[in-house]
Amino acid sequence: MLLSGISWAHWMPSAENAVLILMGVNVGVFLLWRIADPSFMRRHFMISLDNFKSGRLHTLLTSAFSHSDTDHLITNMIGFYFFGSTISNLFGPAFLFKLYAAGALTGSAFFLLDKAFLAPRKQANVGWDNSRVSALGASAAVNAVILLQIFLYPRHLVYLYFFIPIPAAIMGAILIGADLWRVKMGHGQVSGSAHLGGAVVAALVWTRISKGWI
């Protein structure tokens, strides 16, 4: 094999391009929602217990590139661009790709665990078929990226709603607190459990960085 002596780093995009590539995939799947059969998209670009039990394991990852709503896409991509650019410049594009994938997969796993074990016990969800409840979006992956930067630089200022400067640690507390509340309250439009999966990834990666393991 002639590739044995070639460094994989040679094939990696720049830090900035890595962010744009991931954003481009999200935009591409968003456009696919406009032209493809909706049932195909639900089977292959949304996470649910039904999809998981049917063997469509790829949805653990593909759902994290999937948005059917414009506002959802824009919100996620704005956060990812600003925080992802910092992480990619600090640790390299390969690190960003791995962090995004880890946040996506863990977020999907947390979502499924919530629907399988926690949601059925909540009074608000009695009679609700949790196997068919589905989710999509990059939020868990983006959460991993945003919170990792917050854990690394808790005293840096970030701008809430682009205008209000607050310490990053406060923003992190707001994000995690809101998701814990969502999990406690049960059924809602936003999956706190999936977001918390991204937060767990960020915490684990931050711990490894702090100990010099990365």
PDB file of C-alpha atoms in Angstrom:
ATOM      1  CA  MET A   1       0.000   0.000   0.000  1.00  0.00           C
ATOM      2  CA  LEU A   2       1.453   3.353  -1.035  1.00  0.00           C
ATOM      3  CA  LEU A   3      -0.525   5.224   1.621  1.00  0.00           C
ATOM      4  CA  SER A   4       1.404   3.755   4.545  1.00  0.00           C
ATOM      5  CA  GLY A   5       3.959   6.545   4.634  1.00  0.00           C
ATOM      6  CA  ILE A   6       1.502   9.409   4.120  1.00  0.00           C
ATOM      7  CA  SER A   7       0.361  11.354   7.172  1.00  0.00           C
ATOM      8  CA  TRP A   8      -3.398  11.604   7.580  1.00  0.00           C
ATOM      9  CA  ALA A   9      -2.847  15.215   8.675  1.00  0.00           C
ATOM     10  CA  HIS A  10      -2.061  15.987   5.031  1.00  0.00           C
ATOM     11  CA  TRP A  11      -5.667  15.202   4.128  1.00  0.00           C
ATOM     12  CA  MET A  12      -7.238  17.188   6.966  1.00  0.00           C
ATOM     13  CA  PRO A  13      -8.933  20.516   6.161  1.00  0.00           C
ATOM     14  CA  SER A  14      -7.873  23.717   7.887  1.00  0.00           C
ATOM     15  CA  ALA A  15      -9.384  24.606  11.242  1.00  0.00           C
ATOM     16  CA  GLU A  16     -11.791  27.064   9.650  1.00  0.00           C
ATOM     17  CA  ASN A  17     -12.731  24.716   6.815  1.00  0.00           C
ATOM     18  CA  ALA A  18     -13.505  21.923   9.274  1.00  0.00           C
ATOM     19  CA  VAL A  19     -16.182  24.122  10.828  1.00  0.00           C
ATOM     20  CA  LEU A  20     -17.562  25.038   7.413  1.00  0.00           C
ATOM     21  CA  ILE A  21     -17.619  21.384   6.292  1.00  0.00           C
ATOM     22  CA  LEU A  22     -19.723  20.341   9.279  1.00  0.00           C
ATOM     23  CA  MET A  23     -22.009  23.327   8.758  1.00  0.00           C
ATOM     24  CA  GLY A  24     -22.283  22.456   5.071  1.00  0.00           C
ATOM     25  CA  VAL A  25     -23.400  18.903   5.863  1.00  0.00           C
ATOM     26  CA  ASN A  26     -26.089  20.305   8.167  1.00  0.00           C
ATOM     27  CA  VAL A  27     -27.293  22.667   5.450  1.00  0.00           C
ATOM     28  CA  GLY A  28     -27.231  19.835   2.895  1.00  0.00           C
ATOM     29  CA  VAL A  29     -29.459  17.609   5.040  1.00  0.00           C
ATOM     30  CA  PHE A  30     -31.743  20.574   5.708  1.00  0.00           C
ATOM     31  CA  LEU A  31     -32.194  20.965   1.939  1.00  0.00           C
ATOM     32  CA  LEU A  32     -32.716  17.215   1.621  1.00  0.00           C
ATOM     33  CA  TRP A  33     -35.747  17.570   3.883  1.00  0.00           C
ATOM     34  CA  ARG A  34     -37.208  19.834   1.167  1.00  0.00           C
ATOM     35  CA  ILE A  35     -36.851  17.383  -1.698  1.00  0.00           C
ATOM     36  CA  ALA A  36     -36.773  13.845  -0.291  1.00  0.00           C
ATOM     37  CA  ASP A  37     -39.647  11.636   0.796  1.00  0.00           C
ATOM     38  CA  PRO A  38     -40.523  12.686   4.390  1.00  0.00           C
ATOM     39  CA  SER A  39     -40.940   9.074   5.464  1.00  0.00           C
ATOM     40  CA  PHE A  40     -37.410   8.326   4.200  1.00  0.00           C
ATOM     41  CA  MET A  41     -36.061  11.270   6.185  1.00  0.00           C
ATOM     42  CA  ARG A  42     -37.867  10.182   9.346  1.00  0.00           C
ATOM     43  CA  ARG A  43     -36.482   6.665   9.010  1.00  0.00           C
ATOM     44  CA  HIS A  44     -32.904   7.710   8.322  1.00  0.00           C
ATOM     45  CA  PHE A  45     -32.374  11.202   9.769  1.00  0.00           C
ATOM     46  CA  MET A  46     -34.280  11.117  13.062  1.00  0.00           C
ATOM     47  CA  ILE A  47     -33.507   9.261  16.266  1.00  0.00           C
ATOM     48  CA  SER A  48     -36.249   7.256  17.983  1.00  0.00           C
ATOM     49  CA  LEU A  49     -36.663   4.006  19.867  1.00  0.00           C
ATOM     50  CA  ASP A  50     -38.574   2.655  16.883  1.00  0.00           C
ATOM     51  CA  ASN A  51     -35.706   3.429  14.498  1.00  0.00           C
ATOM     52  CA  PHE A  52     -33.149   2.031  16.927  1.00  0.00           C
ATOM     53  CA  LYS A  53     -35.077  -1.217  17.457  1.00  0.00           C
ATOM     54  CA  SER A  54     -35.498  -1.526  13.689  1.00  0.00           C
ATOM     55  CA  GLY A  55     -31.722  -1.605  13.276  1.00  0.00           C
ATOM     56  CA  ARG A  56     -31.314   1.884  11.860  1.00  0.00           C
ATOM     57  CA  LEU A  57     -28.333   2.557  14.091  1.00  0.00           C
ATOM     58  CA  HIS A  58     -26.932   5.146  11.700  1.00  0.00           C
ATOM     59  CA  THR A  59     -29.637   7.520  12.937  1.00  0.00           C
ATOM     60  CA  LEU A  60     -27.617   7.890  16.154  1.00  0.00           C
ATOM     61  CA  LEU A  61     -25.294  10.066  14.062  1.00  0.00           C
ATOM     62  CA  THR A  62     -27.316  11.209  11.048  1.00  0.00           C
ATOM     63  CA  SER A  63     -29.956  12.794  13.288  1.00  0.00           C
ATOM     64  CA  ALA A  64     -27.250  15.189  14.527  1.00  0.00           C
ATOM     65  CA  PHE A  65     -26.907  16.689  11.048  1.00  0.00           C
ATOM     66  CA  SER A  66     -30.649  16.934  10.511  1.00  0.00           C
ATOM     67  CA  HIS A  67     -32.891  20.007  10.802  1.00  0.00           C
ATOM     68  CA  SER A  68     -36.312  20.451   9.247  1.00  0.00           C
ATOM     69  CA  ASP A  69     -36.909  23.880  10.766  1.00  0.00           C
ATOM     70  CA  THR A  70     -35.015  26.978   9.603  1.00  0.00           C
ATOM     71  CA  ASP A  71     -34.786  28.633  13.031  1.00  0.00           C
ATOM     72  CA  HIS A  72     -33.463  25.418  14.566  1.00  0.00           C
ATOM     73  CA  LEU A  73     -30.743  25.165  11.923  1.00  0.00           C
ATOM     74  CA  ILE A  74     -29.710  28.825  12.170  1.00  0.00           C
ATOM     75  CA  THR A  75     -29.548  28.806  15.974  1.00  0.00           C
ATOM     76  CA  ASN A  76     -27.388  25.682  16.076  1.00  0.00           C
ATOM     77  CA  MET A  77     -25.088  26.791  13.284  1.00  0.00           C
ATOM     78  CA  ILE A  78     -24.462  30.246  14.762  1.00  0.00           C
ATOM     79  CA  GLY A  79     -23.396  28.726  18.085  1.00  0.00           C
ATOM     80  CA  PHE A  80     -21.347  26.064  16.345  1.00  0.00           C
ATOM     81  CA  TYR A  81     -19.544  28.567  14.123  1.00  0.00           C
ATOM     82  CA  PHE A  82     -18.297  30.792  16.933  1.00  0.00           C
ATOM     83  CA  PHE A  83     -17.440  28.116  19.478  1.00  0.00           C
ATOM     84  CA  GLY A  84     -16.417  25.472  16.949  1.00  0.00           C
ATOM     85  CA  SER A  85     -13.933  27.829  15.339  1.00  0.00           C
ATOM     86  CA  THR A  86     -12.188  28.330  18.677  1.00  0.00           C
ATOM     87  CA  ILE A  87     -12.056  24.607  19.463  1.00  0.00           C
ATOM     88  CA  SER A  88     -10.833  23.747  15.960  1.00  0.00           C
ATOM     89  CA  ASN A  89      -8.069  26.351  16.144  1.00  0.00           C
ATOM     90  CA  LEU A  90      -7.011  25.173  19.604  1.00  0.00           C
ATOM     91  CA  PHE A  91      -6.967  21.425  19.026  1.00  0.00           C
ATOM     92  CA  GLY A  92      -7.199  20.902  15.270  1.00  0.00           C
ATOM     93  CA  PRO A  93      -9.914  19.842  12.814  1.00  0.00           C
ATOM     94  CA  ALA A  94      -9.674  16.118  13.603  1.00  0.00           C
ATOM     95  CA  PHE A  95     -10.394  16.892  17.260  1.00  0.00           C
ATOM     96  CA  LEU A  96     -13.448  18.943  16.264  1.00  0.00           C
ATOM     97  CA  PHE A  97     -14.812  16.134  14.079  1.00  0.00           C
ATOM     98  CA  LYS A  98     -14.389  13.625  16.925  1.00  0.00           C
ATOM     99  CA  LEU A  99     -15.940  15.967  19.490  1.00  0.00           C
ATOM    100  CA  TYR A 100     -18.937  16.624  17.246  1.00  0.00           C
ATOM    101  CA  ALA A 101     -19.447  12.886  16.644  1.00  0.00           C
ATOM    102  CA  ALA A 102     -19.042  12.033  20.335  1.00  0.00           C
ATOM    103  CA  GLY A 103     -21.548  14.707  21.346  1.00  0.00           C
ATOM    104  CA  ALA A 104     -23.984  13.505  18.686  1.00  0.00           C
ATOM    105  CA  LEU A 105     -23.764   9.821  19.612  1.00  0.00           C
ATOM    106  CA  THR A 106     -23.920  10.416  23.355  1.00  0.00           C
ATOM    107  CA  GLY A 107     -26.807  12.832  22.956  1.00  0.00           C
ATOM    108  CA  SER A 108     -28.714  10.265  20.905  1.00  0.00           C
ATOM    109  CA  ALA A 109     -27.986   7.575  23.508  1.00  0.00           C
ATOM    110  CA  PHE A 110     -29.228   9.817  26.342  1.00  0.00           C
ATOM    111  CA  PHE A 111     -32.381  10.600  24.363  1.00  0.00           C
ATOM    112  CA  LEU A 112     -33.120   6.895  23.854  1.00  0.00           C
ATOM    113  CA  LEU A 113     -32.437   6.069  27.506  1.00  0.00           C
ATOM    114  CA  ASP A 114     -34.769   8.854  28.568  1.00  0.00           C
ATOM    115  CA  LYS A 115     -37.579   7.608  26.326  1.00  0.00           C
ATOM    116  CA  ALA A 116     -37.015   3.978  27.328  1.00  0.00           C
ATOM    117  CA  PHE A 117     -36.734   4.356  31.110  1.00  0.00           C
ATOM    118  CA  LEU A 118     -37.495   7.844  32.437  1.00  0.00           C
ATOM    119  CA  ALA A 119     -40.352   9.157  30.291  1.00  0.00           C
ATOM    120  CA  PRO A 120     -42.716   6.190  30.914  1.00  0.00           C
ATOM    121  CA  ARG A 121     -42.563   6.878  34.667  1.00  0.00           C
ATOM    122  CA  LYS A 122     -43.701  10.492  34.369  1.00  0.00           C
ATOM    123  CA  GLN A 123     -47.397  11.189  34.806  1.00  0.00           C
ATOM    124  CA  ALA A 124     -47.348  13.646  31.895  1.00  0.00           C
ATOM    125  CA  ASN A 125     -46.393  10.841  29.544  1.00  0.00           C
ATOM    126  CA  VAL A 126     -48.896   8.183  30.648  1.00  0.00           C
ATOM    127  CA  GLY A 127     -50.432   6.667  27.525  1.00  0.00           C
ATOM    128  CA  TRP A 128     -47.801   8.230  25.287  1.00  0.00           C
ATOM    129  CA  ASP A 129     -46.073   5.884  22.839  1.00  0.00           C
ATOM    130  CA  ASN A 130     -42.450   6.760  23.567  1.00  0.00           C
ATOM    131  CA  SER A 131     -41.172   4.353  20.913  1.00  0.00           C
ATOM    132  CA  ARG A 132     -42.454   6.725  18.238  1.00  0.00           C
ATOM    133  CA  VAL A 133     -41.206   9.951  19.796  1.00  0.00           C
ATOM    134  CA  SER A 134     -38.388  11.153  17.569  1.00  0.00           C
ATOM    135  CA  ALA A 135     -35.776  13.890  17.614  1.00  0.00           C
ATOM    136  CA  LEU A 136     -33.372  15.580  15.268  1.00  0.00           C
ATOM    137  CA  GLY A 137     -30.847  18.392  15.341  1.00  0.00           C
ATOM    138  CA  ALA A 138     -27.221  19.174  16.075  1.00  0.00           C
ATOM    139  CA  SER A 139     -27.936  20.516  19.552  1.00  0.00           C
ATOM    140  CA  ALA A 140     -26.194  17.745  21.511  1.00  0.00           C
ATOM    141  CA  ALA A 141     -23.086  17.929  19.327  1.00  0.00           C
ATOM    142  CA  VAL A 142     -23.078  21.734  19.453  1.00  0.00           C
ATOM    143  CA  ASN A 143     -23.605  21.588  23.211  1.00  0.00           C
ATOM    144  CA  ALA A 144     -20.458  19.479  23.542  1.00  0.00           C
ATOM    145  CA  VAL A 145     -18.487  22.088  21.590  1.00  0.00           C
ATOM    146  CA  ILE A 146     -19.913  25.115  23.409  1.00  0.00           C
ATOM    147  CA  LEU A 147     -19.570  23.649  26.889  1.00  0.00           C
ATOM    148  CA  LEU A 148     -16.037  22.423  26.305  1.00  0.00           C
ATOM    149  CA  GLN A 149     -14.964  25.984  25.541  1.00  0.00           C
ATOM    150  CA  ILE A 150     -16.882  27.213  28.597  1.00  0.00           C
ATOM    151  CA  PHE A 151     -15.199  24.614  30.824  1.00  0.00           C
ATOM    152  CA  LEU A 152     -11.798  25.607  29.431  1.00  0.00           C
ATOM    153  CA  TYR A 153     -12.349  29.363  29.813  1.00  0.00           C
ATOM    154  CA  PRO A 154     -15.079  29.883  32.452  1.00  0.00           C
ATOM    155  CA  ARG A 155     -14.086  33.513  33.132  1.00  0.00           C
ATOM    156  CA  HIS A 156     -14.115  34.651  29.520  1.00  0.00           C
ATOM    157  CA  LEU A 157     -17.003  36.869  28.503  1.00  0.00           C
ATOM    158  CA  VAL A 158     -19.624  35.528  26.124  1.00  0.00           C
ATOM    159  CA  TYR A 159     -22.518  37.480  24.681  1.00  0.00           C
ATOM    160  CA  LEU A 160     -25.986  36.246  25.539  1.00  0.00           C
ATOM    161  CA  TYR A 161     -28.310  37.006  22.617  1.00  0.00           C
ATOM    162  CA  PHE A 162     -25.273  38.729  21.008  1.00  0.00           C
ATOM    163  CA  PHE A 163     -25.681  41.778  23.257  1.00  0.00           C
ATOM    164  CA  ILE A 164     -25.443  40.873  26.949  1.00  0.00           C
ATOM    165  CA  PRO A 165     -21.878  40.164  28.155  1.00  0.00           C
ATOM    166  CA  ILE A 166     -21.748  37.534  30.894  1.00  0.00           C
ATOM    167  CA  PRO A 167     -19.013  35.210  32.225  1.00  0.00           C
ATOM    168  CA  ALA A 168     -18.931  31.940  30.304  1.00  0.00           C
ATOM    169  CA  ALA A 169     -19.461  30.003  33.541  1.00  0.00           C
ATOM    170  CA  ILE A 170     -22.860  31.653  34.021  1.00  0.00           C
ATOM    171  CA  MET A 171     -23.879  30.768  30.473  1.00  0.00           C
ATOM    172  CA  GLY A 172     -22.805  27.180  31.105  1.00  0.00           C
ATOM    173  CA  ALA A 173     -24.851  27.044  34.309  1.00  0.00           C
ATOM    174  CA  ILE A 174     -27.873  28.414  32.455  1.00  0.00           C
ATOM    175  CA  LEU A 175     -27.549  25.837  29.662  1.00  0.00           C
ATOM    176  CA  ILE A 176     -27.105  22.855  31.978  1.00  0.00           C
ATOM    177  CA  GLY A 177     -29.729  24.076  34.462  1.00  0.00           C
ATOM    178  CA  ALA A 178     -32.304  24.555  31.703  1.00  0.00           C
ATOM    179  CA  ASP A 179     -31.697  21.038  30.395  1.00  0.00           C
ATOM    180  CA  LEU A 180     -31.966  19.487  33.864  1.00  0.00           C
ATOM    181  CA  TRP A 181     -35.276  21.308  34.251  1.00  0.00           C
ATOM    182  CA  ARG A 182     -36.473  19.990  30.890  1.00  0.00           C
ATOM    183  CA  VAL A 183     -35.666  16.421  31.927  1.00  0.00           C
ATOM    184  CA  LYS A 184     -37.464  16.910  35.238  1.00  0.00           C
ATOM    185  CA  MET A 185     -40.565  18.360  33.576  1.00  0.00           C
ATOM    186  CA  GLY A 186     -40.782  15.588  30.988  1.00  0.00           C
ATOM    187  CA  HIS A 187     -42.411  15.924  27.570  1.00  0.00           C
ATOM    188  CA  GLY A 188     -41.469  19.068  25.639  1.00  0.00           C
ATOM    189  CA  GLN A 189     -40.280  20.364  22.291  1.00  0.00           C
ATOM    190  CA  VAL A 190     -36.603  20.417  23.329  1.00  0.00           C
ATOM    191  CA  SER A 191     -34.820  17.272  24.524  1.00  0.00           C
ATOM    192  CA  GLY A 192     -32.939  18.159  27.683  1.00  0.00           C
ATOM    193  CA  SER A 193     -31.642  14.595  27.903  1.00  0.00           C
ATOM    194  CA  ALA A 194     -29.927  14.819  24.501  1.00  0.00           C
ATOM    195  CA  HIS A 195     -28.383  18.169  25.415  1.00  0.00           C
ATOM    196  CA  LEU A 196     -27.073  16.702  28.661  1.00  0.00           C
ATOM    197  CA  GLY A 197     -25.405  13.946  26.660  1.00  0.00           C
ATOM    198  CA  GLY A 198     -23.390  16.648  24.911  1.00  0.00           C
ATOM    199  CA  ALA A 199     -22.612  18.242  28.277  1.00  0.00           C
ATOM    200  CA  VAL A 200     -21.273  14.936  29.608  1.00  0.00           C
ATOM    201  CA  VAL A 201     -18.957  14.602  26.600  1.00  0.00           C
ATOM    202  CA  ALA A 202     -17.679  18.144  27.158  1.00  0.00           C
ATOM    203  CA  ALA A 203     -17.017  17.411  30.835  1.00  0.00           C
ATOM    204  CA  LEU A 204     -15.168  14.171  30.086  1.00  0.00           C
ATOM    205  CA  VAL A 205     -13.024  15.767  27.379  1.00  0.00           C
ATOM    206  CA  TRP A 206     -12.271  18.755  29.634  1.00  0.00           C
ATOM    207  CA  THR A 207     -11.152  16.340  32.360  1.00  0.00           C
ATOM    208  CA  ARG A 208      -8.800  14.585  29.955  1.00  0.00           C
ATOM    209  CA  ILE A 209      -7.368  17.901  28.782  1.00  0.00           C
ATOM    210  CA  SER A 210      -6.914  19.092  32.384  1.00  0.00           C
ATOM    211  CA  LYS A 211      -4.982  15.944  33.218  1.00  0.00           C
ATOM    212  CA  GLY A 212      -2.823  16.279  30.110  1.00  0.00           C
ATOM    213  CA  TRP A 213      -4.246  13.147  28.498  1.00  0.00           C
ATOM    214  CA  ILE A 214      -5.055  15.040  25.285  1.00  0.00           C
TER     215      ILE A 214
END
